[in-house]
Coordinates of C-alpha atoms in Angstrom, one line a residue:
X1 CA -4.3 4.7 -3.3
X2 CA -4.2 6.0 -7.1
X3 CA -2.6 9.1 -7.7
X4 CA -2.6 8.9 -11.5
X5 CA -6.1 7.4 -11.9
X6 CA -6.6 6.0 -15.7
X7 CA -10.1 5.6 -17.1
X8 CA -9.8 3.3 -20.1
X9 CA -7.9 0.3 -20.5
X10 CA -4.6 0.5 -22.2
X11 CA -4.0 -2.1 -25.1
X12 CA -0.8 -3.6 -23.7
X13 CA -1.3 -6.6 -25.4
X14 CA -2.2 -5.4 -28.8
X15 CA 1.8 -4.1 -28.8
X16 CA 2.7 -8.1 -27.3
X17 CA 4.1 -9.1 -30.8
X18 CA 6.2 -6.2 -30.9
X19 CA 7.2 -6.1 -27.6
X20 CA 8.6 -9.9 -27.7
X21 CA 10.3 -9.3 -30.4
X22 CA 12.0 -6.1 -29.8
X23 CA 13.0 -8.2 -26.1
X24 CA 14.0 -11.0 -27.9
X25 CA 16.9 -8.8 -30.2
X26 CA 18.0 -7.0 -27.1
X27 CA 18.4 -10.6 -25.6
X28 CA 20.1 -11.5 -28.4
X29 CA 22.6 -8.3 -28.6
X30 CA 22.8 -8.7 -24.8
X31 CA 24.2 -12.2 -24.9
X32 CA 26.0 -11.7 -28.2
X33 CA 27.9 -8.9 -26.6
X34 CA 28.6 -11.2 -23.2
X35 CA 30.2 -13.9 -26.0
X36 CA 32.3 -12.1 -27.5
X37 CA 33.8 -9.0 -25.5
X38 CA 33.0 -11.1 -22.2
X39 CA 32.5 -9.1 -18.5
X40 CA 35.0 -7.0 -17.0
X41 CA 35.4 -8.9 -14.0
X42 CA 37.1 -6.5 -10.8
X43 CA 39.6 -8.1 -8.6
X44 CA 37.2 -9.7 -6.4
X45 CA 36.5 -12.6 -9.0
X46 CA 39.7 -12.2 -10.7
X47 CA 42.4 -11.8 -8.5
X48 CA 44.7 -9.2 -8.2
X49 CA 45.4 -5.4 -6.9
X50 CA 43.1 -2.2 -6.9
X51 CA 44.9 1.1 -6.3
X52 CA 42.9 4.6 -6.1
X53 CA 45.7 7.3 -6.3
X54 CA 44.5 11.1 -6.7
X55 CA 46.3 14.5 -8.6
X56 CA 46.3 18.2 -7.9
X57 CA 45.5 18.6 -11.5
X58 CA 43.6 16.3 -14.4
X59 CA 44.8 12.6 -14.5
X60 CA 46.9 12.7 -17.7
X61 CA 45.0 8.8 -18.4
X62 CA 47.0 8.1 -21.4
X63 CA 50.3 8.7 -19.8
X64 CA 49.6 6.7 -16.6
X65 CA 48.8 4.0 -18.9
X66 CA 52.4 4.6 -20.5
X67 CA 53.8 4.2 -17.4
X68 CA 52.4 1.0 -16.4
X69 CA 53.8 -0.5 -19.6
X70 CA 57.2 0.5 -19.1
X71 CA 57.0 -1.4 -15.8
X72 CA 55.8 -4.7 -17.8
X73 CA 52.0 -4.3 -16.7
X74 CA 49.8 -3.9 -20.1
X75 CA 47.2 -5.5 -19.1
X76 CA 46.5 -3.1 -16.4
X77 CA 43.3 -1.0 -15.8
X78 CA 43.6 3.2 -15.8
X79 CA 40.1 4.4 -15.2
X80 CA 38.6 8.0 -14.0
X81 CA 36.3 7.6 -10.9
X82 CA 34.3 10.9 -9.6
X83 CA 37.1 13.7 -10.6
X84 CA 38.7 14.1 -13.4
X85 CA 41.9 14.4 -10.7
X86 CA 41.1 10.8 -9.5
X87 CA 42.0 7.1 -11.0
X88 CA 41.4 3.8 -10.3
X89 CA 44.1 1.6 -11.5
X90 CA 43.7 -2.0 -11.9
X91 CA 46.8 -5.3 -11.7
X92 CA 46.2 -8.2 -12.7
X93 CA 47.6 -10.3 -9.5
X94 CA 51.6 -11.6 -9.8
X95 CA 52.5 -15.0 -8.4
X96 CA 56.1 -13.6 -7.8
X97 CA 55.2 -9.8 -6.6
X98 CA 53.2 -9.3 -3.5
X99 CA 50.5 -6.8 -3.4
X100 CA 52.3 -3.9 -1.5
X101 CA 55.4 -4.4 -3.7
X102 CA 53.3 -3.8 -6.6
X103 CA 51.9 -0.7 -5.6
X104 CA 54.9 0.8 -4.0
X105 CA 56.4 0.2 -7.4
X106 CA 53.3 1.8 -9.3
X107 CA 53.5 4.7 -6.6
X108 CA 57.3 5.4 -7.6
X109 CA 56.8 5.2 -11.3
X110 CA 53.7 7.4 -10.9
X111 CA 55.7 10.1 -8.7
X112 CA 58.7 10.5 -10.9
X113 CA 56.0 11.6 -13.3
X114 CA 53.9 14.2 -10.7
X115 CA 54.7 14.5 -7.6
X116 CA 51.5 15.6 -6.6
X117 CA 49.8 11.8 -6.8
X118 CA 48.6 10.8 -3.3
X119 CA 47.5 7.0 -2.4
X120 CA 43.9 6.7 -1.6
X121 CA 43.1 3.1 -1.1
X122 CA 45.0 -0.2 -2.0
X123 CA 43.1 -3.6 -1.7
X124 CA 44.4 -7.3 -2.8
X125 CA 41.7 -10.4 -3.8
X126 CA 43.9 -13.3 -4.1
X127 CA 43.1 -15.2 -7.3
X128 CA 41.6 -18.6 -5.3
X129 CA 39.2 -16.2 -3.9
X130 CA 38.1 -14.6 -7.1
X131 CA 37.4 -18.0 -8.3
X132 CA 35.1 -19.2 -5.7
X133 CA 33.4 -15.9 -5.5
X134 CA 32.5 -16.9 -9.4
X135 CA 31.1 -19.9 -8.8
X136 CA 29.4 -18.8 -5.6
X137 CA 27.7 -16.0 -7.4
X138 CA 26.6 -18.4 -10.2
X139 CA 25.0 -20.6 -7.7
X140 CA 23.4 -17.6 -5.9
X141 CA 21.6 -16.7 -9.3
X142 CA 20.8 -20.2 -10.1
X143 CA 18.9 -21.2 -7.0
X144 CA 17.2 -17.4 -6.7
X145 CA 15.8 -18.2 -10.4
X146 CA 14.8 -21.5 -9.5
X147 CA 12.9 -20.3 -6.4
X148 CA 10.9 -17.6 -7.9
X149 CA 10.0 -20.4 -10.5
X150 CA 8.7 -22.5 -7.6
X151 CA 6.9 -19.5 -6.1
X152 CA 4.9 -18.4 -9.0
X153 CA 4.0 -21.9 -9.6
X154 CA 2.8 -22.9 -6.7
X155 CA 1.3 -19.2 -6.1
X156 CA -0.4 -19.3 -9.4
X157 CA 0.3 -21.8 -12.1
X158 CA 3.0 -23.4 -13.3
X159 CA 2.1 -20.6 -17.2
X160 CA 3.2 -18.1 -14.8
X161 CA 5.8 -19.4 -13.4
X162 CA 7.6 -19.6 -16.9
X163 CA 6.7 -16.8 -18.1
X164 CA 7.7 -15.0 -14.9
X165 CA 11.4 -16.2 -14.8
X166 CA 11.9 -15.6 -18.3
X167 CA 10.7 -12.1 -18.0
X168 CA 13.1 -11.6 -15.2
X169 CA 16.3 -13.4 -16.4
X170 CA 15.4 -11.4 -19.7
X171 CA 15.9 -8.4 -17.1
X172 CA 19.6 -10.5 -15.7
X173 CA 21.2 -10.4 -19.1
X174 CA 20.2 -7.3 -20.4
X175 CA 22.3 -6.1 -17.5
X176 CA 25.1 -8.4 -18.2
X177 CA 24.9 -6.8 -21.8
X178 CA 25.1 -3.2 -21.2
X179 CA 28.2 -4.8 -18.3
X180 CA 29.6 -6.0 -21.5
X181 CA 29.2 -4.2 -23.8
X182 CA 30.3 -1.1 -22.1
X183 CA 33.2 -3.0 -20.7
X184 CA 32.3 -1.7 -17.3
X185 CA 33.1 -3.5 -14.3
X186 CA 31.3 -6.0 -12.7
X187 CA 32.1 -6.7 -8.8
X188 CA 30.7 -8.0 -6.3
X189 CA 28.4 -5.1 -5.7
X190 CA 26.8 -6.0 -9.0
X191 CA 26.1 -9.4 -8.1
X192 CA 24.5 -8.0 -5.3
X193 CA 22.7 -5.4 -7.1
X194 CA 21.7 -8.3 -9.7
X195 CA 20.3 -10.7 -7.0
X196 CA 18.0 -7.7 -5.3
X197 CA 16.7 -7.0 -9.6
X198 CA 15.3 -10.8 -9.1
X199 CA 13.4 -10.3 -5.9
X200 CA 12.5 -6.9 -7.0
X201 CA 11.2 -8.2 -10.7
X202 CA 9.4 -10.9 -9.2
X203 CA 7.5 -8.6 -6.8
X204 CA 6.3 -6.3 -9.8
X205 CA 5.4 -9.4 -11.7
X206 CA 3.2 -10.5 -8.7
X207 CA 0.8 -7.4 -8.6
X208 CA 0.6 -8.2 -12.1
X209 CA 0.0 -11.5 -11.6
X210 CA -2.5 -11.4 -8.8
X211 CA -4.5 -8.3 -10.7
X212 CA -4.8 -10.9 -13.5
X213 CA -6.3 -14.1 -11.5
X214 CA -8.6 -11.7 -10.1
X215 CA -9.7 -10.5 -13.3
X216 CA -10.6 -14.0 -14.5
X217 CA -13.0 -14.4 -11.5
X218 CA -14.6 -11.1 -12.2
X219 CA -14.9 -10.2 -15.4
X220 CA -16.6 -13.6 -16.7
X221 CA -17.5 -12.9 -19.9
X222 CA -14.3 -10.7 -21.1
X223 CA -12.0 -12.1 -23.4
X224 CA -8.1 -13.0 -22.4
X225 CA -6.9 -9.7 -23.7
X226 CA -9.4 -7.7 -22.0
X227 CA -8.3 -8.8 -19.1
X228 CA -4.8 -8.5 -18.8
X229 CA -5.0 -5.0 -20.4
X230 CA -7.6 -3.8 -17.8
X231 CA -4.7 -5.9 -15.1
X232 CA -1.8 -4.3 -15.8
X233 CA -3.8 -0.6 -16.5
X234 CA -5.3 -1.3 -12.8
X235 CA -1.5 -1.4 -10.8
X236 CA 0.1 1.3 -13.2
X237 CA -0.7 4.0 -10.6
X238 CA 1.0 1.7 -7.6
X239 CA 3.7 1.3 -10.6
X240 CA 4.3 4.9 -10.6
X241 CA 4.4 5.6 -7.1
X242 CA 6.5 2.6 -6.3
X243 CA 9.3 2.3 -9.0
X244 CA 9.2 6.4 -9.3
X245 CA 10.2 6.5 -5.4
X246 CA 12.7 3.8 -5.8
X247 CA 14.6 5.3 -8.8
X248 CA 14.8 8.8 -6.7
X249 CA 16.9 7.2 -4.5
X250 CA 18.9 5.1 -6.8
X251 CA 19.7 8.0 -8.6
X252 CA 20.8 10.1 -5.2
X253 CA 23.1 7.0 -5.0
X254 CA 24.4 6.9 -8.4
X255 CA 25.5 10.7 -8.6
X256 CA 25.9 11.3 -4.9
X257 CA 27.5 7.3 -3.7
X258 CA 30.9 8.4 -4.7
X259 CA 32.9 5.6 -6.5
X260 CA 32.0 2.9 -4.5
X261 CA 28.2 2.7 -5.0
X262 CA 28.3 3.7 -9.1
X263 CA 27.8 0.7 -10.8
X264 CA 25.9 -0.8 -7.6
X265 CA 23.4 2.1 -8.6
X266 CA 23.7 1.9 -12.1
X267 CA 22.9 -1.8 -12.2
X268 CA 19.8 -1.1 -9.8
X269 CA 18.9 1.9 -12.7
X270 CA 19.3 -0.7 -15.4
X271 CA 17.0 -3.2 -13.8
X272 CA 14.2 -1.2 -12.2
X273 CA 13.6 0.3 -16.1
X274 CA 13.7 -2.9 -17.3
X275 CA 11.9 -4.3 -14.4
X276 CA 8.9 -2.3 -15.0
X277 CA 9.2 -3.3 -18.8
X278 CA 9.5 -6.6 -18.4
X279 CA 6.7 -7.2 -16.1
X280 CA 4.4 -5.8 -18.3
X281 CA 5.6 -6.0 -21.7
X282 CA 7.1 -9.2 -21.9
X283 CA 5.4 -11.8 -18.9
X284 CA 2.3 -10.6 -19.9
X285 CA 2.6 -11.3 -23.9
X286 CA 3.9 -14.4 -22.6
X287 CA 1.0 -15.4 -20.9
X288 CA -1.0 -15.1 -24.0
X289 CA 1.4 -17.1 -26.0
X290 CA 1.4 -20.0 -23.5
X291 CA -2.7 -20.2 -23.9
X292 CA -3.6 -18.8 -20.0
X293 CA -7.3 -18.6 -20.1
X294 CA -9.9 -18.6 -17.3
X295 CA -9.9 -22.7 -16.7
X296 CA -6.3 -22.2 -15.3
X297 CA -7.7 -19.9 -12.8
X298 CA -11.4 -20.8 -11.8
X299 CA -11.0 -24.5 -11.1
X300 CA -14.0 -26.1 -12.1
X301 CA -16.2 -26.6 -9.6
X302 CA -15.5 -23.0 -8.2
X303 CA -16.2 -22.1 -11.9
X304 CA -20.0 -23.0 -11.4
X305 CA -19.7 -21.5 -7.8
X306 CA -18.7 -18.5 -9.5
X307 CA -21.2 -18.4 -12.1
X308 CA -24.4 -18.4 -10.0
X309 CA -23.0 -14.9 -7.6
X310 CA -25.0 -12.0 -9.4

């Protein structure tokens, strides 16, 4: 079905050398940014307590964070979440202070200021936890990149393979970037948000992918170019339709999810823009850079099987 049919061929990859190297800056901001301001891990890697307390009127931000100093606790977190009226506050864990002694004493602190704050939630991650959850996540993205490289591989060849993970892990850190760079932070709903970017990269980079091949079987005598261009201009109506429909409801979840689901949804809008940008302005280029041409495609002897069809 093509709603938004296109007649001629778009040059994609007569922007390629632009492209790449506009990706390869943003890469380098992106991991430049992760080096030296670092993620802002949330209590489920670190450790420690999250309270969500609410006002009658605006959070005075600057005050709370007052507050928390006088009671020895500057490296806490004081954050707005949906209202101006509501908070998230963030401890680091203490080995000598349970959880529910910290936030009782948070609470009284806070109500001597207002006695209109209210509790809304209070969760603990013990530090041990945190820790494993790191190096379980780290493992999770590990053996997801190595699996797609496997899959496009042995799906295609191993050209798009490479150029395939590298256009989605170029998706992976510029999410990590804008993480760090913004200092927002990254839970385990991220992760998770991450991890689905992979498998949903990966799917776009497929159509691509399997538009291409069949271009090399087809169109015999155009040149390499000519037949990734005519490729990626052949899915852009599925692109529309698909990634358009997905980032309506992202976007329900991001300004409608409450709290909760906001950086879940803003990591999801991060990667599904780059997603599509990837997939077409950076595996592709790739392709051409790592020499794919028809041979790679039309084995041989179908070659000359190929050849003789009218």
């Amino acid at each position: 079905m093509e709603f938004f049919r296109i007649k001629r061929d778009i040059p994609f990859m007569s922007w390629g050398k632009y492209t790449t190297t506009i990706s390869l800056l943003t890469f380098i901001l992106a991991v430049f940014f992760l080096v030296t301001k670092g993620l802002n891990l949330g209590v489920d890697f670190t450790g420690g307590t999250v309270m969500e307390v609410s006002y009658a009127e605006p959070a005075n931000i600057n005050k709370i964070r007052d507050t928390l100093i006088k009671l020895g606790m500057p490296d806490a977190s004081v954050q707005n979440f949906g209202t101006s009226r509501d908070v998230m506050i963030r401890l680091p864990a203490k080995p000598d202070t349970s959880s529910a002694r910290l936030s009782e004493t948070v609470m009284a602190a806070l109500s001597q200021e207002d006695k209109t704050v209210e509790t809304r939630r209070v969760e603990f991650v013990g530090p041990q936890v945190g820790k494993e959850l790191v190096e379980n996540g780290a493992l999770a993205l590990l053996i997801v990149s190595l699996g797609i490289v496997a899959y496009l591989a042995v799906r295609f060849e191993w050209k798009f393979g490479v150029s395939g993970i590298i256009a989605n892990l170029h998706d992976v850190v510029i999410i990590l970037g804008f993480f760090a760079f913004f200092q927002w932070e990254f839970s385990l709903t991220v992760l998770a948000a991450i991890l689905a970017i992979l498998g949903y990269s990966v799917n776009e980079s497929v159509v691509v992918f399997d538009r291409i091949r069949e271009n090399f079987r087809k169109m015999r005598k155009a040149s390499v170019d000519q037949v990734i261009n005519n490729a990626i201009t052949r899915t852009m109506s599925r692109t529309i339709i698909t990634h358009g429909s997905t980032q309506m409801v992202v976007v329900s979840m991001l300004l409608f999810g409450g709290e909760a689901l906001h950086y879940f949804a803003l990591a999801l809008t991060i990667g599904i823009l780059f997603g599509i940008y990837s997939s077409v302005l950076v595996a592709s280029p790739l392709l051409m850079l790592l020499g794919v041409s028809r041979e790679d495609i039309v084995k041989p002897e179908k070659k000359e099987a190929a050849e003789i069809v009218p």
